[in-house]
Amino acid sequence: NAGVTQTPKFQVLKTGQSMTLQCAQDMNHEYMSWYRQDPGMGLRLIHYSVGAGITDQGEVPNGYNVSRSTTEDFPLRLLSAAPSQTSVYFCASSYSGQGNEKLFFGSGTQLSVL
Amino acid sequence: AQTVTQSQPEMSVQEAETVTLSCTYDTSENNYYLFWYKQPPSRQMILVIRQEAYKQQNATENRFSVNFQKAAKSFSLKISDSQLGDTAMYFCAFMWNTGNQFYFGTGTSLTVIP
């Protein structure tokens, strides 16, 4: 059982470049989400999805795009990278309705934008 | 919007001693969940303990326990018999039961001193 698989682990971009962070889960979870972690700011929600075909914005959505074509996959796209997007990114999935809700995290992506 | 506050950016404790990490939150919801996640230097996010707001009994997991004060909107984590492996960043998180969005505090960096 792989859980939440997130790739790549590290990435360096130049300002203006675009890229996609991949996220896949094999637990059949309805909910998937993306967070960014910055020093002194905790984890902030970028985008989330409550099921295939449904996405919504979180606290810090600007500069990012998501889609959810399948239950398993939830990629995060950086449209035009900026130095302010240098951060650690986490994908997470969760389920609800069973009285045991919790977040399962991927291993994170360290992104540097030069 | 829900907010989660961790007022202790850094803490230290001697090995085998007890330490308490503080967390307060603000919400108008009545049914929700609270969590403590641990992030060691490996960057992995690990669930430490979980509390349902409708349960008056404080959750415990081995050496970890919480003091949940619903009226005061306080959710502190007590670590007993601290071990070197407890050295990590600890995040308090909130989730309300009608959605699946998690809100995190800014974290407390705990160092266990041998």
Coordinates of N, CA and C in Angstrom, one line a residue:
Chain A
N1 N 0.9 -1.2 0.0 CA 0.0 0.0 0.0 C 0.9 1.2 0.0
A2 N 0.9 2.0 -1.1 CA 1.8 3.1 -1.3 C 1.3 4.3 -0.5
G3 N 0.0 4.5 -0.3 CA -0.5 5.7 0.4 C -0.6 6.9 -0.6
V4 N 0.1 8.0 -0.2 CA 0.1 9.2 -1.1 C 1.5 9.3 -1.7
T5 N 1.6 9.3 -3.0 CA 2.8 9.4 -3.7 C 3.0 10.7 -4.4
Q6 N 4.0 11.4 -4.0 CA 4.2 12.8 -4.5 C 5.6 12.9 -5.2
T7 N 5.6 13.5 -6.4 CA 6.8 13.6 -7.1 C 6.8 15.0 -7.8
P8 N 8.0 15.6 -8.0 CA 9.3 15.1 -7.6 C 9.6 15.5 -6.1
K9 N 10.7 15.1 -5.5 CA 11.0 15.4 -4.1 C 11.7 16.8 -4.1
F10 N 12.4 17.1 -5.2 CA 13.2 18.4 -5.2 C 13.0 18.9 -6.7
Q11 N 12.9 20.2 -6.8 CA 12.9 20.9 -8.1 C 13.4 22.3 -8.0
V12 N 14.2 22.7 -9.0 CA 14.6 24.0 -9.1 C 14.1 24.6 -10.4
L13 N 13.5 25.8 -10.3 CA 12.9 26.4 -11.5 C 13.5 27.8 -11.7
K14 N 13.4 28.3 -12.9 CA 13.7 29.7 -13.1 C 12.4 30.5 -13.2
T15 N 12.5 31.7 -12.8 CA 11.3 32.6 -12.8 C 10.6 32.5 -14.2
G16 N 9.3 32.3 -14.2 CA 8.6 32.3 -15.4 C 8.3 30.9 -15.9
Q17 N 9.1 29.9 -15.5 CA 8.9 28.6 -16.0 C 7.6 28.0 -15.4
S18 N 7.1 27.0 -16.0 CA 5.9 26.3 -15.5 C 6.3 24.8 -15.2
M19 N 5.5 24.2 -14.3 CA 5.8 22.8 -14.0 C 4.5 22.3 -13.3
T20 N 4.5 20.9 -13.2 CA 3.4 20.2 -12.5 C 4.0 19.3 -11.4
L21 N 3.4 19.5 -10.2 CA 3.7 18.6 -9.2 C 2.7 17.4 -9.2
Q22 N 3.2 16.2 -9.2 CA 2.3 15.1 -9.3 C 1.9 14.6 -7.9
C23 N 0.7 14.1 -7.8 CA 0.2 13.5 -6.6 C -0.8 12.4 -6.9
A24 N -0.6 11.2 -6.3 CA -1.5 10.1 -6.5 C -1.7 9.4 -5.2
Q25 N -2.9 8.9 -5.0 CA -3.2 8.1 -3.8 C -4.0 6.8 -4.2
D26 N -3.7 5.8 -3.4 CA -4.3 4.5 -3.8 C -5.2 4.0 -2.7
M27 N -5.8 4.9 -1.9 CA -6.6 4.6 -0.8 C -8.1 4.8 -1.1
N28 N -8.4 5.3 -2.3 CA -9.8 5.6 -2.7 C -10.4 6.7 -1.8
H29 N -9.5 7.7 -1.5 CA -10.0 8.8 -0.7 C -10.7 9.8 -1.5
E30 N -11.8 10.3 -1.0 CA -12.6 11.3 -1.7 C -11.8 12.6 -1.8
Y31 N -11.2 13.0 -0.7 CA -10.7 14.3 -0.5 C -9.2 14.3 -0.8
M32 N -8.7 15.3 -1.6 CA -7.3 15.5 -1.8 C -7.0 17.0 -1.7
S33 N -5.8 17.4 -1.3 CA -5.5 18.8 -1.1 C -4.0 19.0 -1.3
W34 N -3.7 20.3 -1.5 CA -2.3 20.7 -1.6 C -2.1 21.8 -0.6
Y35 N -0.9 21.7 0.1 CA -0.5 22.7 1.1 C 0.9 23.2 0.7
R36 N 1.2 24.4 1.1 CA 2.6 24.8 1.1 C 3.0 25.1 2.5
Q37 N 4.3 24.8 2.8 CA 4.8 25.1 4.1 C 6.0 26.1 4.0
D38 N 5.8 27.2 4.7 CA 6.9 28.2 4.8 C 7.3 28.4 6.2
P39 N 8.5 28.8 6.5 CA 9.0 29.0 7.9 C 8.1 30.0 8.6
G40 N 7.7 29.6 9.8 CA 6.9 30.5 10.6 C 5.5 30.7 10.2
M41 N 5.1 30.0 9.2 CA 3.7 30.1 8.7 C 2.9 28.9 8.7
G42 N 3.5 27.8 9.1 CA 2.7 26.5 9.2 C 2.4 26.0 7.8
L43 N 1.4 25.2 7.7 CA 0.9 24.7 6.4 C -0.3 25.5 6.0
R44 N -0.3 26.0 4.7 CA -1.4 26.8 4.2 C -2.0 26.0 3.0
L45 N -3.4 26.0 3.0 CA -4.1 25.3 2.0 C -4.1 26.1 0.7
I46 N -3.7 25.4 -0.4 CA -3.6 26.0 -1.7 C -5.0 25.7 -2.5
H47 N -5.2 24.5 -2.8 CA -6.4 24.0 -3.4 C -6.8 22.7 -2.8
Y48 N -8.1 22.4 -3.0 CA -8.5 21.1 -2.5 C -9.6 20.5 -3.4
S49 N -9.9 19.2 -3.3 CA -10.9 18.6 -4.1 C -11.7 17.6 -3.3
V50 N -13.0 17.6 -3.4 CA -13.9 16.7 -2.7 C -14.3 15.5 -3.5
G51 N -13.8 15.4 -4.7 CA -14.1 14.3 -5.6 C -13.7 14.5 -7.0
A52 N -13.7 13.5 -7.8 CA -13.3 13.7 -9.2 C -14.2 14.7 -9.9
G53 N -13.6 15.7 -10.6 CA -14.3 16.7 -11.3 C -14.6 17.9 -10.4
I54 N -14.3 17.9 -9.1 CA -14.7 19.0 -8.2 C -13.4 19.5 -7.5
T55 N -13.1 20.8 -7.7 CA -12.0 21.4 -7.1 C -12.4 22.8 -6.5
D56 N -11.7 23.3 -5.6 CA -12.0 24.6 -5.0 C -10.7 25.2 -4.4
Q57 N -10.8 26.5 -4.2 CA -9.6 27.3 -3.7 C -9.5 27.2 -2.2
G58 N -8.2 27.2 -1.8 CA -8.0 27.3 -0.3 C -7.6 28.7 0.0
E59 N -6.6 28.8 1.0 CA -6.2 30.1 1.5 C -5.3 30.9 0.5
V60 N -4.4 30.2 -0.2 CA -3.4 30.8 -1.0 C -3.4 30.2 -2.4
P61 N -4.4 30.4 -3.2 CA -4.5 29.8 -4.5 C -3.8 30.5 -5.7
N62 N -3.5 31.7 -5.5 CA -3.0 32.5 -6.7 C -1.7 31.9 -7.2
G63 N -1.6 31.8 -8.5 CA -0.4 31.3 -9.2 C -0.4 29.8 -9.3
Y64 N -1.5 29.1 -8.9 CA -1.6 27.6 -8.9 C -2.9 27.2 -9.6
N65 N -2.8 26.1 -10.2 CA -4.0 25.5 -10.9 C -4.0 24.0 -10.6
V66 N -5.3 23.5 -10.4 CA -5.4 22.1 -10.2 C -6.5 21.5 -11.0
S67 N -6.6 20.2 -11.1 CA -7.7 19.5 -11.8 C -7.8 18.1 -11.1
R68 N -8.9 17.5 -11.2 CA -9.1 16.2 -10.6 C -9.9 15.3 -11.6
S69 N -9.3 14.7 -12.5 CA -10.0 13.9 -13.5 C -10.3 12.5 -13.0
T70 N -9.5 12.0 -12.0 CA -9.7 10.7 -11.5 C -9.7 10.8 -9.9
T71 N -10.2 9.8 -9.3 CA -10.1 9.8 -7.8 C -8.7 9.8 -7.3
E72 N -7.8 9.1 -8.1 CA -6.5 8.8 -7.6 C -5.5 10.0 -7.7
D73 N -5.7 10.9 -8.8 CA -4.7 11.9 -9.1 C -5.2 13.3 -8.9
F74 N -4.2 14.1 -8.4 CA -4.5 15.5 -8.1 C -3.3 16.3 -8.3
P75 N -3.0 16.6 -9.6 CA -1.7 17.4 -9.9 C -1.9 18.9 -9.6
L76 N -0.8 19.5 -9.2 CA -0.7 20.9 -8.9 C 0.2 21.6 -10.0
R77 N -0.4 22.6 -10.7 CA 0.4 23.2 -11.7 C 0.8 24.7 -11.3
L78 N 2.1 25.0 -11.5 CA 2.5 26.3 -11.3 C 2.6 26.9 -12.7
L79 N 1.8 28.0 -12.9 CA 1.6 28.5 -14.3 C 2.8 29.3 -14.8
S80 N 3.4 30.1 -13.9 CA 4.5 31.0 -14.2 C 5.2 31.2 -12.9
A81 N 6.2 30.4 -12.6 CA 6.9 30.4 -11.3 C 7.5 31.7 -10.9
A82 N 7.3 32.0 -9.6 CA 7.9 33.3 -9.1 C 8.7 32.9 -7.8
P83 N 9.7 33.7 -7.5 CA 10.5 33.4 -6.3 C 9.6 33.3 -5.0
S84 N 8.4 33.9 -4.9 CA 7.6 33.8 -3.8 C 6.9 32.4 -3.6
Q85 N 7.1 31.6 -4.7 CA 6.6 30.3 -4.6 C 7.6 29.2 -4.2
T86 N 8.8 29.7 -3.8 CA 9.8 28.9 -3.2 C 9.2 28.4 -1.9
S87 N 9.1 27.1 -1.7 CA 8.4 26.5 -0.5 C 8.5 25.0 -0.6
V88 N 8.0 24.4 0.5 CA 7.8 22.9 0.5 C 6.4 22.7 0.3
Y89 N 6.1 21.8 -0.6 CA 4.7 21.5 -1.0 C 4.3 20.1 -0.6
F90 N 3.1 20.0 0.0 CA 2.6 18.7 0.5 C 1.3 18.4 -0.2
C91 N 1.2 17.2 -0.7 CA -0.1 16.7 -1.1 C -0.7 15.9 0.0
A92 N -2.0 15.9 0.2 CA -2.6 15.1 1.2 C -3.9 14.5 0.8
S93 N -4.3 13.5 1.4 CA -5.7 12.9 1.1 C -6.3 12.5 2.4
S94 N -7.7 12.4 2.3 CA -8.4 12.1 3.6 C -9.8 11.5 3.2
Y95 N -10.4 10.9 4.1 CA -11.8 10.4 3.9 C -12.6 11.0 5.1
S96 N -13.9 10.9 4.9 CA -14.8 11.3 6.0 C -16.0 10.4 6.1
G97 N -16.7 10.6 7.2 CA -17.9 9.8 7.3 C -17.8 8.5 8.1
Q98 N -16.6 8.2 8.5 CA -16.4 6.9 9.2 C -15.9 7.2 10.6
G99 N -15.9 8.4 11.0 CA -15.5 8.7 12.4 C -14.0 8.6 12.7
N100 N -13.2 8.5 11.6 CA -11.8 8.4 11.8 C -11.0 9.3 10.9
E101 N -11.6 10.5 10.6 CA -11.0 11.4 9.7 C -9.6 11.8 10.1
K102 N -8.7 11.8 9.1 CA -7.3 12.3 9.3 C -6.7 12.5 8.0
L103 N -5.6 13.3 7.9 CA -4.9 13.6 6.7 C -3.8 12.6 6.5
F104 N -3.6 12.1 5.4 CA -2.5 11.3 5.0 C -1.6 12.1 4.0
F105 N -0.4 12.3 4.3 CA 0.5 13.2 3.6 C 1.4 12.4 2.7
G106 N 1.8 13.1 1.6 CA 2.9 12.7 0.7 C 4.2 13.1 1.4
S107 N 5.3 12.8 0.8 CA 6.6 13.1 1.4 C 7.1 14.5 1.2
G108 N 6.4 15.3 0.4 CA 6.7 16.7 0.2 C 7.6 16.9 -1.0
T109 N 7.6 18.1 -1.5 CA 8.4 18.6 -2.6 C 9.1 19.9 -2.2
Q110 N 10.4 19.9 -2.2 CA 11.1 21.2 -2.0 C 11.3 21.9 -3.3
L111 N 10.7 23.0 -3.5 CA 10.7 23.8 -4.7 C 11.5 25.1 -4.5
S112 N 12.4 25.3 -5.3 CA 13.2 26.6 -5.3 C 13.0 27.3 -6.7
V113 N 12.6 28.6 -6.6 CA 12.4 29.4 -7.8 C 13.5 30.5 -7.8
L114 N 14.3 30.4 -8.8 CA 15.4 31.4 -8.8 C 15.1 32.6 -9.7
Chain B
A1 N -13.8 32.2 9.1 CA -12.6 31.4 8.9 C -12.1 30.8 10.2
Q2 N -11.5 29.7 10.1 CA -11.0 29.1 11.4 C -9.5 29.5 11.5
T3 N -9.1 29.8 12.7 CA -7.7 30.1 12.9 C -7.2 29.2 14.1
V4 N -5.9 28.8 13.9 CA -5.2 28.0 14.9 C -4.0 28.7 15.3
T5 N -3.8 28.9 16.6 CA -2.6 29.6 17.1 C -1.8 28.8 18.0
Q6 N -0.5 28.7 17.7 CA 0.5 28.1 18.5 C 1.5 29.2 19.0
S7 N 1.5 29.5 20.2 CA 2.2 30.7 20.7 C 3.6 30.4 21.1
Q8 N 4.0 29.2 21.0 CA 5.4 28.8 21.4 C 6.2 28.4 20.2
P9 N 7.0 29.3 19.6 CA 7.7 28.9 18.4 C 8.8 27.8 18.6
E10 N 9.4 27.9 19.8 CA 10.4 26.9 20.1 C 10.3 26.5 21.6
M11 N 10.6 25.2 21.9 CA 10.6 24.7 23.2 C 11.7 23.7 23.3
S12 N 12.2 23.5 24.6 CA 13.1 22.4 24.8 C 12.7 21.7 26.1
V13 N 13.2 20.4 26.2 CA 12.9 19.6 27.4 C 14.0 18.7 27.6
Q14 N 14.3 18.3 28.8 CA 15.3 17.3 29.1 C 14.7 15.9 28.9
E15 N 15.6 15.1 28.4 CA 15.1 13.7 28.2 C 14.5 13.1 29.4
A16 N 13.4 12.4 29.3 CA 12.7 11.7 30.3 C 11.7 12.7 31.1
E17 N 11.8 14.0 30.8 CA 10.9 14.9 31.4 C 9.6 15.1 30.6
T18 N 8.7 15.9 31.2 CA 7.4 16.1 30.6 C 7.3 17.5 30.0
V19 N 6.7 17.7 28.9 CA 6.6 19.0 28.2 C 5.2 19.1 27.7
T20 N 4.7 20.4 27.7 CA 3.3 20.6 27.2 C 3.4 21.7 26.1
L21 N 2.8 21.4 25.0 CA 2.8 22.3 23.9 C 1.3 22.9 23.8
S22 N 1.2 24.2 23.6 CA -0.1 24.9 23.6 C -0.6 25.1 22.2
C23 N -2.0 25.1 22.2 CA -2.7 25.4 20.9 C -4.0 26.0 21.3
T24 N -4.4 27.1 20.7 CA -5.7 27.6 20.8 C -6.3 27.8 19.4
Y25 N -7.6 27.8 19.3 CA -8.2 27.9 18.0 C -9.5 28.7 18.1
D26 N -10.0 29.2 17.0 CA -11.1 30.0 17.0 C -12.1 29.5 15.9
T27 N -13.3 29.2 16.3 CA -14.3 28.7 15.4 C -15.7 28.9 15.9
S28 N -16.6 29.0 15.0 CA -18.0 29.1 15.4 C -18.7 27.8 15.3
E29 N -18.0 26.8 14.8 CA -18.6 25.4 14.7 C -18.7 24.8 16.0
N30 N -19.6 23.8 16.1 CA -19.7 23.0 17.3 C -19.2 21.6 17.2
N31 N -19.2 21.1 16.0 CA -18.7 19.8 15.7 C -17.4 19.9 14.8
Y32 N -16.3 19.4 15.4 CA -15.1 19.5 14.6 C -14.1 18.5 15.2
Y33 N -12.9 18.4 14.6 CA -11.8 17.5 15.0 C -10.6 18.4 15.2
L34 N -9.7 17.9 16.1 CA -8.4 18.6 16.4 C -7.3 17.5 16.3
F35 N -6.2 17.9 15.9 CA -5.1 17.0 15.6 C -3.8 17.6 16.1
W36 N -2.8 16.8 16.4 CA -1.4 17.1 16.5 C -0.7 16.3 15.5
Y37 N 0.1 17.0 14.7 CA 1.0 16.3 13.7 C 2.4 16.6 14.1
K38 N 3.3 15.6 13.9 CA 4.7 15.7 14.2 C 5.5 15.7 12.9
Q39 N 6.4 16.6 12.7 CA 7.3 16.6 11.5 C 8.7 16.6 11.9
P40 N 9.4 15.4 11.9 CA 10.8 15.3 12.2 C 11.6 15.9 11.1
P41 N 12.9 15.9 11.2 CA 13.8 16.5 10.2 C 13.6 15.8 8.8
S42 N 13.1 14.6 8.8 CA 12.9 13.9 7.5 C 11.8 14.6 6.7
R43 N 11.0 15.5 7.3 CA 10.0 16.3 6.6 C 8.6 15.5 6.6
Q44 N 8.7 14.2 6.9 CA 7.4 13.5 6.9 C 6.4 14.0 7.9
M45 N 5.2 14.0 7.6 CA 4.1 14.5 8.5 C 3.5 13.2 9.2
I46 N 3.5 13.2 10.5 CA 3.1 12.0 11.2 C 2.0 12.4 12.2
L47 N 0.8 11.7 12.1 CA -0.2 12.0 13.1 C 0.1 11.5 14.4
V48 N 0.1 12.4 15.4 CA 0.4 12.0 16.8 C -0.9 11.6 17.6
I49 N -1.9 12.5 17.5 CA -3.1 12.3 18.3 C -4.3 13.0 17.7
R50 N -5.5 12.5 17.9 CA -6.7 13.1 17.3 C -7.8 13.2 18.4
Q51 N -8.5 14.3 18.3 CA -9.6 14.5 19.3 C -10.9 14.9 18.6
E52 N -12.0 14.3 18.9 CA -13.3 14.7 18.4 C -13.9 15.7 19.4
A53 N -14.4 16.8 18.9 CA -14.9 17.9 19.8 C -16.1 17.4 20.6
Y54 N -16.9 16.4 20.2 CA -18.0 16.0 20.9 C -17.7 15.1 22.0
K55 N -16.5 14.6 22.1 CA -16.0 13.7 23.2 C -15.4 14.6 24.3
Q56 N -15.9 14.4 25.5 CA -15.3 15.1 26.6 C -14.0 14.5 27.1
Q57 N -13.9 13.2 26.9 CA -12.7 12.5 27.4 C -11.5 12.9 26.5
N58 N -10.4 13.2 27.2 CA -9.2 13.6 26.5 C -8.5 12.4 25.8
A59 N -8.1 12.6 24.6 CA -7.4 11.5 23.9 C -6.0 11.2 24.4
T60 N -5.6 10.0 24.4 CA -4.3 9.6 24.8 C -3.8 8.6 23.8
E61 N -2.5 8.6 23.6 CA -1.8 7.7 22.7 C -0.4 7.4 23.3
N62 N -0.3 6.4 24.2 CA 1.0 6.0 24.8 C 1.5 7.2 25.6
R63 N 2.6 7.8 25.3 CA 3.2 8.9 26.0 C 2.6 10.3 25.7
F64 N 1.7 10.3 24.7 CA 1.1 11.5 24.3 C -0.3 11.6 24.8
S65 N -0.7 12.8 25.3 CA -2.1 13.0 25.7 C -2.4 14.5 25.5
V66 N -3.7 14.8 25.5 CA -4.1 16.1 25.2 C -5.0 16.6 26.4
N67 N -5.0 17.9 26.5 CA -5.9 18.6 27.4 C -6.8 19.4 26.6
F68 N -8.0 18.9 26.4 CA -9.0 19.6 25.5 C -10.0 20.4 26.3
Q69 N -10.0 21.7 26.2 CA -10.9 22.5 26.9 C -11.8 23.2 25.8
K70 N -13.0 22.7 25.6 CA -13.8 23.2 24.5 C -14.3 24.6 24.7
A71 N -14.7 24.9 25.9 CA -15.2 26.3 26.1 C -14.1 27.3 26.0
A72 N -12.9 27.0 26.4 CA -11.7 27.9 26.2 C -11.1 27.8 24.9
K73 N -11.5 26.8 24.0 CA -11.0 26.6 22.7 C -9.5 26.4 22.8
S74 N -9.1 25.5 23.7 CA -7.7 25.2 23.9 C -7.5 23.7 23.7
F75 N -6.3 23.3 23.2 CA -6.0 21.9 22.8 C -4.5 21.7 23.0
S76 N -4.0 21.5 24.2 CA -2.6 21.3 24.4 C -2.2 19.9 24.4
L77 N -0.9 19.7 24.0 CA -0.3 18.3 23.9 C 0.7 18.1 25.0
K78 N 0.5 17.1 25.7 CA 1.5 16.7 26.7 C 2.3 15.5 26.3
I79 N 3.6 15.6 26.4 CA 4.5 14.5 26.0 C 5.2 14.1 27.3
S80 N 5.0 12.9 27.7 CA 5.6 12.4 29.0 C 6.8 11.6 28.6
D81 N 7.7 11.5 29.6 CA 9.0 10.7 29.4 C 9.6 11.0 28.0
S82 N 9.9 12.3 27.8 CA 10.4 12.7 26.5 C 11.6 11.9 26.0
Q83 N 11.6 11.6 24.7 CA 12.7 10.8 24.1 C 13.4 11.6 23.0
L84 N 14.6 11.3 22.7 CA 15.3 12.1 21.7 C 14.6 12.0 20.4
G85 N 13.9 11.0 20.1 CA 13.1 10.9 18.8 C 11.9 11.8 18.8
D86 N 11.6 12.4 19.9 CA 10.5 13.4 19.9 C 10.9 14.7 19.4
T87 N 12.2 14.9 19.2 CA 12.7 16.2 18.6 C 12.0 16.3 17.2
A88 N 11.3 17.4 17.0 CA 10.5 17.6 15.8 C 9.8 18.9 15.8
M89 N 9.2 19.3 14.7 CA 8.2 20.4 14.7 C 6.9 19.7 14.9
Y90 N 6.1 20.4 15.8 CA 4.7 19.9 16.1 C 3.7 20.9 15.6
F91 N 2.7 20.4 14.9 CA 1.7 21.3 14.3 C 0.3 20.9 14.9
C92 N -0.4 21.9 15.4 CA -1.8 21.7 15.8 C -2.7 22.0 14.6
A93 N -3.7 21.2 14.4 CA -4.6 21.4 13.2 C -6.1 21.2 13.6
F94 N -6.9 21.8 12.9 CA -8.4 21.9 13.1 C -9.1 21.4 11.8
M95 N -10.1 20.6 11.9 CA -11.0 20.3 10.8 C -12.4 20.3 11.3
W96 N -13.3 20.9 10.6 CA -14.7 20.9 11.0 C -15.4 19.7 10.2
N97 N -16.4 19.1 10.7 CA -16.9 17.9 10.2 C -17.8 18.0 9.0
T98 N -18.1 19.2 8.6 CA -18.9 19.3 7.4 C -18.1 19.6 6.1
G99 N -16.8 19.6 6.3 CA -15.9 19.8 5.2 C -14.6 19.0 5.5
N100 N -13.7 19.0 4.7 CA -12.5 18.3 4.9 C -11.2 19.1 4.8
Q101 N -11.4 20.4 5.1 CA -10.2 21.3 5.0 C -9.6 21.3 6.4
F102 N -8.3 21.2 6.4 CA -7.6 21.2 7.6 C -6.9 22.6 7.7
Y103 N -6.9 23.2 8.9 CA -6.2 24.4 9.2 C -5.1 24.2 10.2
F104 N -4.0 24.7 9.9 CA -2.8 24.4 10.8 C -2.3 25.6 11.5
G105 N -1.7 25.4 12.7 CA -1.0 26.4 13.3 C 0.4 26.6 12.7
T106 N 1.1 27.5 13.3 CA 2.5 27.9 12.7 C 3.5 26.9 13.2
G107 N 3.2 26.1 14.2 CA 4.1 25.1 14.6 C 5.0 25.4 15.8
T108 N 5.4 24.4 16.6 CA 6.3 24.6 17.7 C 7.5 23.6 17.5
S109 N 8.7 24.2 17.5 CA 9.9 23.3 17.3 C 10.3 22.8 18.7
L110 N 10.2 21.5 18.9 CA 10.6 20.9 20.1 C 12.0 20.2 20.0
T111 N 12.8 20.5 21.0 CA 14.1 19.9 21.1 C 14.2 19.1 22.4
V112 N 14.5 17.9 22.3 CA 14.8 17.1 23.5 C 16.3 17.0 23.7
I113 N 16.6 17.4 24.9 CA 18.1 17.5 25.3 C 18.5 16.3 26.0
P114 N 19.6 15.7 25.6 CA 20.0 14.4 26.3 C 20.6 14.8 27.7

